[in-house]
Amino acid sequence: MNRALWLWGILFALWLLLSGHFETLFIVFGLVTCTVAVWVSVRMGVVDRESMPVHLLGRAVAYVPWLVWEVFKSNVRVARIILSPRMRLDPSIVHFRASQATDLGRFIYANSITLTPGTVTTGVTGDDMEVHAIVQSEIDGSEENDMNRRVAVLEGKDPK
Amino acid sequence: MEMAVTALTWVLLMAGAFFLLTGALGMVRLPDVFTRMHAAGMTDTMGAGLILAGLLVHTLAGGGDLAAVPVRLLLILGFLWFTSPIATHATAKAALSGGVRPFTLAGEGSGAREPAPGEAFSAGQSGEREGGATS
Amino acid sequence: MFAVTAAALLVAMVLAMCRALLGPTAYDRVLALNNIGTKTVVLIAVLGFLNGRPDFLDLAIAYALINFIGTIAVLKYIEYGDLGAPSRPGGEAD
């Protein structure tokens, strides 16, 4: 129920911000539309922990800036590889073990890996991540483990 | 103040254009579809991200209708950052299951498509056969 | 400065279009087209600013949505040869 209210709030805020009209008629249209949309979503049973992960919102505030910085660093690294005259590639497929407890956590971890250039998740089976890396030697170390740990913290595990 | 904002906008837009062009160059230079994905990821994340950030700085400094434009820019940015890894992953997974062997230094795979088991395959068409027609 | 950014975007799109034409596999083409789509989204936004009409951003949002759905649809068609196919061979339709 709480999640349905969150969904309603987000939808209505979007309605107001994107329409830019604040006349009574448009606001009433917005109220009705958002209510119908939320009602249909609840009836379909798609408003749950995975589709509305509002419980992660607080910790995501800490995670997203770190991820953006990480994406920037690996962008610079891949740009240097591409711009060097002899591209020093060593592409290969490596495997990681994900330590997240839920599917949602693994989803966030896999997407974070793919979002950072230089690593692309090609498959997830259970807690095994199959990752294609553009330079094999650069990623097997601490960095991916750091991301793994941070996603686990984002998901609710106590930071050690 | 005015100067600083203009300079910051320039820096963000040009940095975005740099990553964009580097990624596009990588799309042409890199040897196979999997390595090209990393170049495509660069344009999707930093190229688009920095250019949209530049537009955001320009709007916020310029005043005007503050609610409408920044919200739309952030929506586009958020949407791109959410969907680009999903599209990339879908491409990688489809390419793997479609029989593309990743390029490696050891030279096992060439990035060309190999025939699926039991599939009729003629040598002259390697790589040019579009998958899916037979399934 | 928006004109310079738009020019860079167009050059990058031409390079990606080269990859889409060269192939060699269908996946290279899909990847290149998805990439061109992303650049188109940014280009629409930049052109809106260039012309002083930020309402172009609505078009950019719509294009971002269509681009993502289109890529997934093309990939599904390549992989299964049928847009109505179940997501896993032998699995249940979802």
Coordinates of C-alpha atoms in Angstrom, one line a residue, chain C:
Chain C
M1 CA 28.8 26.2 -28.6
F2 CA 25.6 24.2 -29.2
A3 CA 26.5 24.2 -32.9
V4 CA 29.9 22.7 -32.2
T5 CA 28.3 20.0 -30.0
A6 CA 25.7 19.2 -32.7
A7 CA 28.5 18.9 -35.3
A8 CA 30.4 16.5 -33.1
L9 CA 27.2 14.5 -32.6
L10 CA 26.7 14.3 -36.4
V11 CA 30.3 13.2 -37.0
A12 CA 29.9 10.5 -34.3
M13 CA 26.7 9.4 -35.9
V14 CA 28.4 9.1 -39.3
L15 CA 31.1 6.9 -37.8
A16 CA 28.5 4.7 -36.1
M17 CA 26.6 4.5 -39.4
C18 CA 29.8 3.2 -41.0
R19 CA 29.8 0.4 -38.5
A20 CA 26.1 -0.3 -39.1
L21 CA 26.8 -0.6 -42.8
L22 CA 30.0 -2.7 -42.5
G23 CA 28.6 -5.2 -40.1
P24 CA 29.9 -7.9 -40.2
T25 CA 27.2 -9.6 -37.9
A26 CA 23.7 -8.5 -37.3
Y27 CA 24.6 -7.8 -33.7
D28 CA 27.1 -5.1 -34.8
R29 CA 24.4 -3.5 -36.8
V30 CA 21.9 -3.5 -33.9
L31 CA 24.6 -2.1 -31.5
A32 CA 25.4 0.6 -34.0
L33 CA 21.8 1.5 -34.5
N34 CA 21.1 1.6 -30.8
N35 CA 24.1 3.9 -30.5
I36 CA 22.8 6.2 -33.3
G37 CA 19.5 6.3 -31.5
T38 CA 21.2 7.5 -28.2
K39 CA 23.0 10.1 -30.1
T40 CA 19.8 11.2 -31.8
V41 CA 18.2 11.7 -28.4
V42 CA 21.1 14.0 -27.4
L43 CA 21.1 15.7 -30.8
I44 CA 17.4 16.6 -30.5
A45 CA 18.0 18.1 -27.0
V46 CA 21.0 20.1 -28.3
L47 CA 19.0 21.3 -31.4
G48 CA 16.3 22.5 -29.1
F49 CA 18.8 24.7 -27.3
L50 CA 20.4 25.8 -30.5
N51 CA 17.0 27.1 -31.8
G52 CA 16.0 28.4 -28.4
R53 CA 13.1 26.0 -28.3
P54 CA 13.5 23.7 -25.2
D55 CA 10.2 22.1 -25.9
F56 CA 12.1 19.8 -28.2
L57 CA 13.1 17.9 -25.0
D58 CA 9.7 16.2 -25.0
L59 CA 10.5 14.7 -28.4
A60 CA 13.9 13.6 -27.0
I61 CA 12.1 11.8 -24.1
A62 CA 9.7 10.0 -26.6
Y63 CA 12.6 9.1 -28.8
A64 CA 14.6 7.6 -25.9
L65 CA 11.6 5.4 -25.1
I66 CA 11.1 4.3 -28.7
N67 CA 14.8 3.6 -29.2
F68 CA 15.0 1.3 -26.2
I69 CA 11.9 -0.7 -27.2
G70 CA 13.0 -0.8 -30.8
T71 CA 16.4 -2.3 -29.9
I72 CA 14.9 -4.9 -27.7
A73 CA 12.3 -5.8 -30.3
V74 CA 14.9 -6.2 -33.1
L75 CA 17.1 -8.3 -30.8
K76 CA 14.2 -10.6 -30.0
Y77 CA 13.3 -10.9 -33.6
I78 CA 16.9 -11.8 -34.5
E79 CA 17.1 -14.4 -31.7
Y80 CA 13.8 -16.1 -32.1
G81 CA 12.6 -15.1 -35.6
D82 CA 9.2 -14.2 -34.1
L83 CA 8.2 -11.3 -31.9
G84 CA 5.4 -13.5 -30.2
A85 CA 7.8 -16.3 -29.3
P86 CA 8.2 -17.2 -25.6
S87 CA 11.3 -15.6 -24.1
R88 CA 13.1 -18.9 -23.5
P89 CA 13.0 -21.7 -26.0
G90 CA 10.6 -24.3 -24.6
G91 CA 9.7 -21.9 -21.7
E92 CA 6.4 -20.4 -21.0
A93 CA 5.3 -17.2 -22.7
D94 CA 5.6 -14.2 -20.4

